Coordinates of N, CA, C and O in Angstrom, one line a residue:
M1 N 11.7 -7.1 -20.4 CA 10.9 -6.7 -19.1 C 9.5 -7.0 -19.3 O 8.9 -6.9 -20.3
A2 N 8.9 -7.5 -18.2 CA 7.5 -7.9 -18.2 C 6.6 -6.9 -17.6 O 6.8 -6.3 -16.6
T3 N 5.4 -6.7 -18.3 CA 4.4 -5.9 -17.7 C 3.7 -6.7 -16.7 O 3.3 -7.9 -16.9
E4 N 3.5 -6.2 -15.5 CA 2.9 -6.9 -14.4 C 2.0 -5.9 -13.6 O 2.1 -4.7 -13.8
R5 N 1.3 -6.5 -12.7 CA 0.4 -5.7 -11.8 C 0.9 -5.9 -10.3 O 1.4 -7.0 -10.0
T6 N 0.7 -4.9 -9.5 CA 1.0 -4.9 -8.1 C -0.1 -4.2 -7.3 O -0.9 -3.5 -7.9
F7 N -0.1 -4.4 -6.0 CA -1.1 -3.8 -5.2 C -0.4 -2.7 -4.3 O 0.7 -2.9 -3.9
S8 N -1.2 -1.7 -4.1 CA -0.7 -0.6 -3.3 C -1.8 0.0 -2.4 O -2.9 -0.1 -2.7
I9 N -1.3 0.4 -1.2 CA -2.2 1.1 -0.3 C -1.6 2.4 0.1 O -0.4 2.5 0.5
I10 N -2.4 3.5 0.0 CA -2.1 4.8 0.6 C -2.7 4.7 2.0 O -3.9 4.7 2.1
K11 N -1.9 4.8 3.0 CA -2.3 4.5 4.4 C -3.0 5.7 5.1 O -2.9 6.8 4.6
P12 N -3.6 5.5 6.3 CA -4.4 6.5 6.9 C -3.6 7.8 7.3 O -4.1 8.9 7.2
D13 N -2.3 7.6 7.6 CA -1.5 8.8 7.9 C -1.4 9.7 6.7 O -1.4 11.0 6.8
A14 N -1.3 9.2 5.5 CA -1.2 10.0 4.3 C -2.5 10.5 3.9 O -2.6 11.7 3.4
T15 N -3.6 9.8 4.0 CA -4.9 10.3 3.6 C -5.3 11.4 4.5 O -5.9 12.4 4.1
A16 N -5.0 11.3 5.8 CA -5.3 12.3 6.8 C -4.7 13.7 6.4 O -5.2 14.7 6.7
R17 N -3.5 13.6 5.8 CA -2.7 14.8 5.5 C -2.9 15.2 4.0 O -2.2 16.1 3.5
N18 N -4.0 14.6 3.4 CA -4.3 15.0 2.0 C -3.2 14.8 1.0 O -3.0 15.6 0.1
L19 N -2.5 13.7 1.1 CA -1.3 13.4 0.3 C -1.6 12.4 -0.9 O -0.8 12.0 -1.6
T20 N -2.9 12.0 -1.0 CA -3.3 11.0 -2.0 C -2.8 11.4 -3.4 O -2.2 10.6 -4.1
G21 N -3.1 12.6 -3.8 CA -2.7 13.0 -5.1 C -1.2 13.1 -5.3 O -0.7 12.7 -6.4
K22 N -0.5 13.6 -4.3 CA 1.0 13.7 -4.5 C 1.6 12.3 -4.6 O 2.5 12.1 -5.3
I23 N 1.1 11.3 -3.8 CA 1.6 10.0 -3.9 C 1.3 9.3 -5.2 O 2.1 8.7 -5.8
A24 N 0.0 9.5 -5.6 CA -0.4 8.9 -6.9 C 0.5 9.5 -8.1 O 0.9 8.8 -9.0
A25 N 0.8 10.8 -8.0 CA 1.6 11.4 -9.0 C 3.0 10.8 -9.0 O 3.6 10.6 -10.1
K26 N 3.6 10.5 -7.8 CA 4.9 9.9 -7.8 C 4.9 8.5 -8.5 O 5.8 8.1 -9.2
L27 N 3.8 7.8 -8.2 CA 3.7 6.4 -8.8 C 3.6 6.6 -10.3 O 4.3 5.8 -11.1
E28 N 2.8 7.5 -10.8 CA 2.6 7.7 -12.2 C 3.9 8.2 -12.9 O 4.3 7.8 -14.0
D29 N 4.6 9.1 -12.2 CA 5.8 9.7 -12.7 C 6.9 8.6 -12.9 O 7.8 8.7 -13.7
A30 N 6.8 7.5 -12.1 CA 7.7 6.4 -12.2 C 7.3 5.4 -13.3 O 8.0 4.4 -13.5
G31 N 6.2 5.7 -14.0 CA 5.9 4.9 -15.1 C 4.8 3.8 -14.8 O 4.5 2.9 -15.6
L32 N 4.2 3.9 -13.6 CA 3.2 3.0 -13.2 C 1.8 3.6 -13.5 O 1.6 4.8 -13.3
R33 N 0.9 2.7 -14.1 CA -0.5 3.2 -14.3 C -1.4 2.7 -13.2 O -1.3 1.5 -12.8
I34 N -2.2 3.6 -12.8 CA -3.2 3.2 -11.8 C -4.4 2.6 -12.5 O -5.2 3.4 -13.2
V35 N -4.6 1.3 -12.5 CA -5.7 0.7 -13.3 C -6.9 0.4 -12.4 O -7.9 -0.1 -13.0
A36 N -6.8 0.6 -11.1 CA -7.9 0.5 -10.2 C -7.6 1.3 -9.0 O -6.5 1.3 -8.5
S37 N -8.6 1.9 -8.4 CA -8.4 2.7 -7.2 C -9.7 2.9 -6.5 O -10.8 3.2 -7.2
K38 N -9.7 2.8 -5.2 CA -10.9 3.1 -4.4 C -10.5 3.5 -3.0 O -9.5 3.0 -2.4
R39 N -11.2 4.5 -2.5 CA -11.0 5.0 -1.1 C -12.0 4.3 -0.2 O -13.2 4.3 -0.5
V40 N -11.5 3.6 0.8 CA -12.3 2.8 1.7 C -11.9 3.1 3.1 O -10.9 3.7 3.4
H41 N -12.7 2.6 4.1 CA -12.4 2.7 5.5 C -12.6 1.2 6.0 O -13.7 0.8 6.1
W42 N -11.4 0.5 6.1 CA -11.5 -0.9 6.6 C -12.1 -1.0 8.0 O -11.8 -0.2 8.9
N43 N -12.8 -2.1 8.2 CA -13.2 -2.4 9.6 C -12.1 -3.4 10.1 O -11.2 -3.8 9.4
E44 N -12.3 -3.7 11.4 CA -11.3 -4.6 12.0 C -11.1 -5.9 11.3 O -10.0 -6.4 11.1
A45 N -12.2 -6.5 10.9 CA -12.1 -7.8 10.2 C -11.4 -7.8 8.9 O -10.6 -8.6 8.6
Q46 N -11.6 -6.7 8.2 CA -10.9 -6.5 6.9 C -9.4 -6.4 7.1 O -8.5 -7.0 6.4
A47 N -9.0 -5.5 8.1 CA -7.6 -5.3 8.4 C -6.9 -6.6 8.9 O -5.8 -6.9 8.5
K48 N -7.6 -7.3 9.8 CA -7.1 -8.5 10.3 C -6.9 -9.6 9.2 O -5.8 -10.3 9.2
K49 N -7.8 -9.7 8.3 CA -7.7 -10.6 7.2 C -6.5 -10.2 6.3 O -5.7 -11.1 5.9
F50 N -6.3 -9.0 6.0 CA -5.3 -8.5 5.1 C -3.9 -8.8 5.7 O -3.0 -9.2 5.1
Y51 N -3.8 -8.5 7.0 CA -2.5 -8.6 7.7 C -2.3 -9.9 8.5 O -1.5 -10.1 9.4
E52 N -3.2 -11.0 8.2 CA -3.1 -12.2 9.0 C -1.8 -12.9 9.0 O -1.4 -13.6 9.9
V53 N -1.0 -12.6 8.0 CA 0.4 -13.2 7.9 C 1.2 -12.7 9.1 O 2.2 -13.4 9.5
H54 N 0.8 -11.6 9.7 CA 1.6 -11.0 10.8 C 0.9 -11.2 12.2 O 1.3 -10.6 13.2
A55 N -0.1 -12.1 12.2 CA -0.9 -12.2 13.4 C -0.1 -12.6 14.7 O -0.5 -12.2 15.8
E56 N 1.0 -13.3 14.5 CA 1.8 -13.7 15.7 C 2.8 -12.7 16.0 O 3.5 -12.9 17.1
R57 N 3.0 -11.6 15.3 CA 4.0 -10.6 15.5 C 3.5 -9.6 16.6 O 2.3 -9.3 16.7
P58 N 4.5 -9.1 17.3 CA 4.1 -8.2 18.4 C 3.4 -6.9 18.0 O 2.6 -6.3 18.7
F59 N 3.6 -6.5 16.7 CA 3.0 -5.2 16.2 C 1.6 -5.4 15.6 O 1.0 -4.4 15.2
Y60 N 1.2 -6.6 15.5 CA -0.1 -6.9 14.7 C -1.3 -6.1 15.2 O -2.0 -5.4 14.4
N61 N -1.6 -6.1 16.5 CA -2.7 -5.3 17.0 C -2.6 -3.8 16.7 O -3.6 -3.2 16.4
D62 N -1.4 -3.3 16.9 CA -1.2 -1.9 16.6 C -1.4 -1.6 15.1 O -2.0 -0.6 14.7
L63 N -0.9 -2.5 14.3 CA -1.1 -2.3 12.8 C -2.6 -2.4 12.4 O -3.0 -1.5 11.7
V64 N -3.3 -3.3 13.0 CA -4.7 -3.4 12.7 C -5.4 -2.1 13.1 O -6.3 -1.5 12.4
S65 N -5.1 -1.6 14.3 CA -5.7 -0.4 14.9 C -5.4 0.8 14.0 O -6.3 1.6 13.7
F66 N -4.1 0.9 13.5 CA -3.7 2.0 12.7 C -4.5 1.9 11.3 O -5.0 2.9 10.9
M67 N -4.5 0.8 10.7 CA -5.1 0.6 9.4 C -6.6 0.8 9.4 O -7.2 1.0 8.4
T68 N -7.2 0.8 10.6 CA -8.7 1.1 10.7 C -9.0 2.4 11.3 O -10.1 2.8 11.5
S69 N -7.9 3.3 11.4 CA -8.1 4.6 12.1 C -8.6 5.6 11.1 O -9.0 6.7 11.6
G70 N -8.6 5.4 9.9 CA -9.1 6.4 8.9 C -9.2 5.8 7.5 O -8.8 4.6 7.3
P71 N -9.6 6.6 6.5 CA -9.7 6.1 5.2 C -8.3 5.7 4.6 O -7.3 6.3 5.0
I72 N -8.3 4.8 3.7 CA -7.1 4.3 2.9 C -7.5 4.3 1.5 O -8.7 4.3 1.1
V73 N -6.5 4.3 0.6 CA -6.7 4.2 -0.8 C -6.1 3.0 -1.3 O -4.9 2.8 -1.2
L74 N -6.9 2.1 -1.9 CA -6.4 0.8 -2.4 C -6.2 1.0 -3.9 O -7.1 1.6 -4.6
Q75 N -5.1 0.5 -4.5 CA -4.8 0.7 -5.9 C -4.2 -0.6 -6.5 O -3.5 -1.3 -5.8
V76 N -4.5 -0.8 -7.8 CA -3.8 -1.8 -8.6 C -3.0 -1.0 -9.5 O -3.5 -0.1 -10.2
L77 N -1.7 -1.2 -9.5 CA -0.7 -0.5 -10.4 C -0.2 -1.5 -11.5 O -0.1 -2.7 -11.2
E78 N 0.0 -1.0 -12.7 CA 0.5 -1.8 -13.8 C 1.6 -1.1 -14.5 O 1.7 0.1 -14.6
G79 N 2.6 -1.9 -14.9 CA 3.7 -1.4 -15.6 C 4.8 -2.4 -15.8 O 4.7 -3.5 -15.3
E80 N 5.9 -2.0 -16.4 CA 7.1 -2.9 -16.6 C 7.7 -3.1 -15.2 O 8.0 -2.1 -14.5
N81 N 7.8 -4.4 -14.8 CA 8.4 -4.7 -13.5 C 7.7 -3.9 -12.4 O 8.4 -3.3 -11.5
A82 N 6.4 -3.8 -12.4 CA 5.6 -3.0 -11.5 C 5.9 -3.2 -10.0 O 6.0 -2.3 -9.2
I83 N 6.1 -4.5 -9.6 CA 6.4 -4.8 -8.2 C 7.7 -4.1 -7.7 O 7.7 -3.4 -6.7
A84 N 8.7 -4.4 -8.5 CA 10.0 -3.8 -8.1 C 10.0 -2.3 -8.2 O 10.6 -1.6 -7.3
K85 N 9.4 -1.7 -9.2 CA 9.3 -0.3 -9.4 C 8.6 0.4 -8.3 O 9.0 1.4 -7.8
N86 N 7.4 -0.2 -7.9 CA 6.6 0.4 -6.8 C 7.4 0.3 -5.5 O 7.5 1.3 -4.8
R87 N 8.1 -0.7 -5.3 CA 8.9 -0.8 -4.0 C 10.1 0.2 -4.0 O 10.4 0.8 -3.0
E88 N 10.6 0.4 -5.2 CA 11.7 1.4 -5.3 C 11.1 2.8 -5.1 O 11.7 3.6 -4.3
V89 N 10.0 3.1 -5.6 CA 9.4 4.5 -5.5 C 8.9 4.7 -4.0 O 9.0 5.8 -3.5
M90 N 8.5 3.6 -3.4 CA 8.0 3.7 -1.9 C 9.2 4.0 -1.1 O 9.1 4.8 -0.1
G91 N 10.4 3.4 -1.3 CA 11.5 3.6 -0.4 C 11.5 2.6 0.7 O 10.5 1.8 0.9
A92 N 12.5 2.6 1.5 CA 12.7 1.7 2.6 C 11.6 1.8 3.7 O 11.1 2.9 3.8
T93 N 11.2 0.7 4.3 CA 10.1 0.8 5.3 C 10.4 1.9 6.4 O 9.5 2.6 6.8
N94 N 11.6 1.9 6.8 CA 12.0 3.0 7.8 C 12.3 4.2 7.0 O 13.3 4.3 6.3
P95 N 11.6 5.3 7.1 CA 11.8 6.5 6.3 C 13.2 7.1 6.6 O 13.8 7.8 5.7
E96 N 13.8 6.8 7.7 CA 15.2 7.3 8.0 C 16.2 6.7 7.1 O 17.3 7.2 6.8
E97 N 15.9 5.5 6.6 CA 16.7 4.7 5.7 C 16.3 4.9 4.2 O 17.0 4.4 3.3
A98 N 15.2 5.5 4.0 CA 14.7 5.6 2.6 C 15.5 6.6 1.8 O 16.0 7.6 2.3
A99 N 15.7 6.3 0.5 CA 16.4 7.2 -0.4 C 15.7 8.5 -0.7 O 14.4 8.6 -0.6
A100 N 16.4 9.6 -0.9 CA 15.8 10.9 -1.2 C 14.9 10.7 -2.4 O 15.2 10.0 -3.4
G101 N 13.8 11.4 -2.4 CA 12.8 11.4 -3.5 C 11.8 10.3 -3.4 O 10.8 10.3 -4.2
T102 N 12.0 9.3 -2.5 CA 11.0 8.3 -2.4 C 9.8 8.7 -1.6 O 9.8 9.7 -0.8
I103 N 8.7 8.0 -1.7 CA 7.4 8.4 -1.0 C 7.7 8.4 0.5 O 7.3 9.4 1.2
R104 N 8.3 7.4 1.0 CA 8.5 7.3 2.5 C 9.5 8.4 3.0 O 9.3 8.9 4.1
K105 N 10.5 8.7 2.2 CA 11.4 9.7 2.7 C 10.7 11.1 2.7 O 10.9 11.9 3.7
E106 N 9.8 11.3 1.7 CA 9.2 12.6 1.7 C 7.9 12.7 2.6 O 7.6 13.8 3.1
F107 N 7.2 11.6 2.8 CA 5.9 11.8 3.4 C 5.7 11.0 4.7 O 4.8 11.3 5.4
A108 N 6.5 9.9 4.9 CA 6.2 9.1 6.1 C 6.5 9.9 7.4 O 7.4 10.7 7.4
E109 N 5.7 9.6 8.4 CA 6.0 10.2 9.7 C 7.0 9.5 10.5 O 7.8 10.0 11.3
N110 N 6.9 8.1 10.4 CA 7.9 7.3 11.1 C 7.7 5.9 10.6 O 7.0 5.7 9.6
I111 N 8.4 4.9 11.1 CA 8.4 3.5 10.6 C 7.0 2.9 10.7 O 6.7 2.1 9.8
E112 N 6.2 3.2 11.7 CA 4.9 2.7 11.7 C 3.9 3.4 10.8 O 3.0 2.9 10.3
R113 N 4.1 4.7 10.7 CA 3.2 5.6 10.0 C 3.9 6.0 8.7 O 4.3 7.1 8.6
N114 N 4.1 5.0 7.8 CA 5.0 5.2 6.7 C 4.3 5.4 5.4 O 4.9 5.2 4.3
S115 N 3.1 5.8 5.4 CA 2.3 6.3 4.3 C 1.8 5.3 3.2 O 0.8 5.5 2.6
V116 N 2.6 4.3 2.9 CA 2.2 3.4 1.8 C 2.5 1.9 2.1 O 3.4 1.6 2.9
H117 N 1.8 1.0 1.5 CA 2.1 -0.4 1.4 C 2.2 -0.8 0.0 O 1.5 -0.3 -0.9
G118 N 3.1 -1.7 -0.3 CA 3.2 -2.3 -1.7 C 3.5 -3.8 -1.6 O 4.3 -4.2 -0.7
S119 N 2.9 -4.6 -2.5 CA 3.2 -6.0 -2.5 C 4.7 -6.3 -2.7 O 5.4 -5.6 -3.4
D120 N 5.1 -7.4 -2.1 CA 6.6 -7.7 -2.1 C 6.9 -8.8 -3.1 O 8.1 -9.2 -3.3
S121 N 5.9 -9.4 -3.7 CA 6.1 -10.5 -4.7 C 4.9 -10.6 -5.6 O 3.8 -10.1 -5.3
A122 N 5.1 -11.3 -6.7 CA 4.0 -11.5 -7.7 C 2.9 -12.3 -7.0 O 1.7 -12.0 -7.2
E123 N 3.2 -13.3 -6.3 CA 2.3 -14.1 -5.6 C 1.4 -13.3 -4.6 O 0.2 -13.3 -4.6
N124 N 2.1 -12.5 -3.8 CA 1.4 -11.7 -2.8 C 0.6 -10.6 -3.5 O -0.5 -10.2 -3.0
A125 N 1.1 -10.0 -4.6 CA 0.3 -9.0 -5.3 C -1.0 -9.6 -5.8 O -2.0 -8.9 -5.6
Q126 N -1.0 -10.8 -6.3 CA -2.2 -11.4 -6.8 C -3.2 -11.7 -5.6 O -4.4 -11.4 -5.7
I127 N -2.7 -12.2 -4.5 CA -3.5 -12.4 -3.3 C -4.1 -11.1 -2.8 O -5.3 -11.0 -2.6
E128 N -3.3 -10.0 -2.7 CA -3.8 -8.8 -2.2 C -4.8 -8.1 -3.2 O -5.8 -7.5 -2.8
I129 N -4.5 -8.2 -4.5 CA -5.5 -7.7 -5.5 C -6.8 -8.4 -5.4 O -7.9 -7.8 -5.3
D130 N -6.7 -9.7 -5.4 CA -8.0 -10.5 -5.3 C -8.8 -10.3 -4.0 O -10.0 -10.4 -4.0
L131 N -8.1 -10.0 -2.9 CA -8.7 -9.7 -1.7 C -9.5 -8.4 -1.7 O -10.5 -8.2 -1.0
N132 N -9.0 -7.5 -2.5 CA -9.6 -6.1 -2.4 C -10.3 -5.6 -3.7 O -11.0 -4.6 -3.6
F133 N -10.2 -6.3 -4.8 CA -10.8 -5.9 -6.0 C -11.5 -7.0 -6.7 O -11.0 -8.1 -6.7
T134 N -12.6 -6.8 -7.3 CA -13.2 -7.7 -8.3 C -12.6 -7.5 -9.6 O -12.1 -6.4 -9.9
A135 N -12.7 -8.5 -10.5 CA -12.1 -8.3 -11.9 C -12.7 -7.1 -12.6 O -12.0 -6.4 -13.3
D136 N -14.0 -6.9 -12.4 CA -14.6 -5.8 -13.2 C -14.2 -4.4 -12.6 O -14.5 -3.4 -13.2
E137 N -13.6 -4.3 -11.5 CA -13.1 -3.0 -10.9 C -11.8 -2.6 -11.5 O -11.3 -1.5 -11.3
I138 N -11.1 -3.5 -12.1 CA -9.8 -3.3 -12.7 C -10.0 -2.9 -14.2 O -10.3 -3.8 -15.0
V139 N -9.8 -1.7 -14.5 CA -10.3 -1.2 -15.8 C -9.2 -0.5 -16.6 O -9.4 0.3 -17.5
G140 N -7.9 -0.9 -16.3 CA -6.8 -0.3 -17.0 C -6.7 -0.6 -18.5 O -6.1 0.1 -19.3

């Protein structure tokens, strides 16, 4: 098994309900180390840049609006097979389909307000990390 890094966001719906610590604990309990973390409030340009891959999709504007509606927590996670492990701990995008004990099953309000984001590949993890953190901010 390979040690790798992945990118995670605790979204505005979760920060508004003071769930940051509970979500971080689930990640750590799964064997992931938080090697970088910061609480920010994205502006529209930052959200549009991050989600530009979805620019042509019908939900894009609503997603940008949601992700700029309040503070978010950006994280770099590290561990054995971190990408797959993070996605497993997050659960299915639709909380109704998420497995018991996952972040989305326990904390998501609905499919749009699903509390967390996680990279879906090593390539995207690196892109997302580089977009949000400088090398000196990752101190694991």
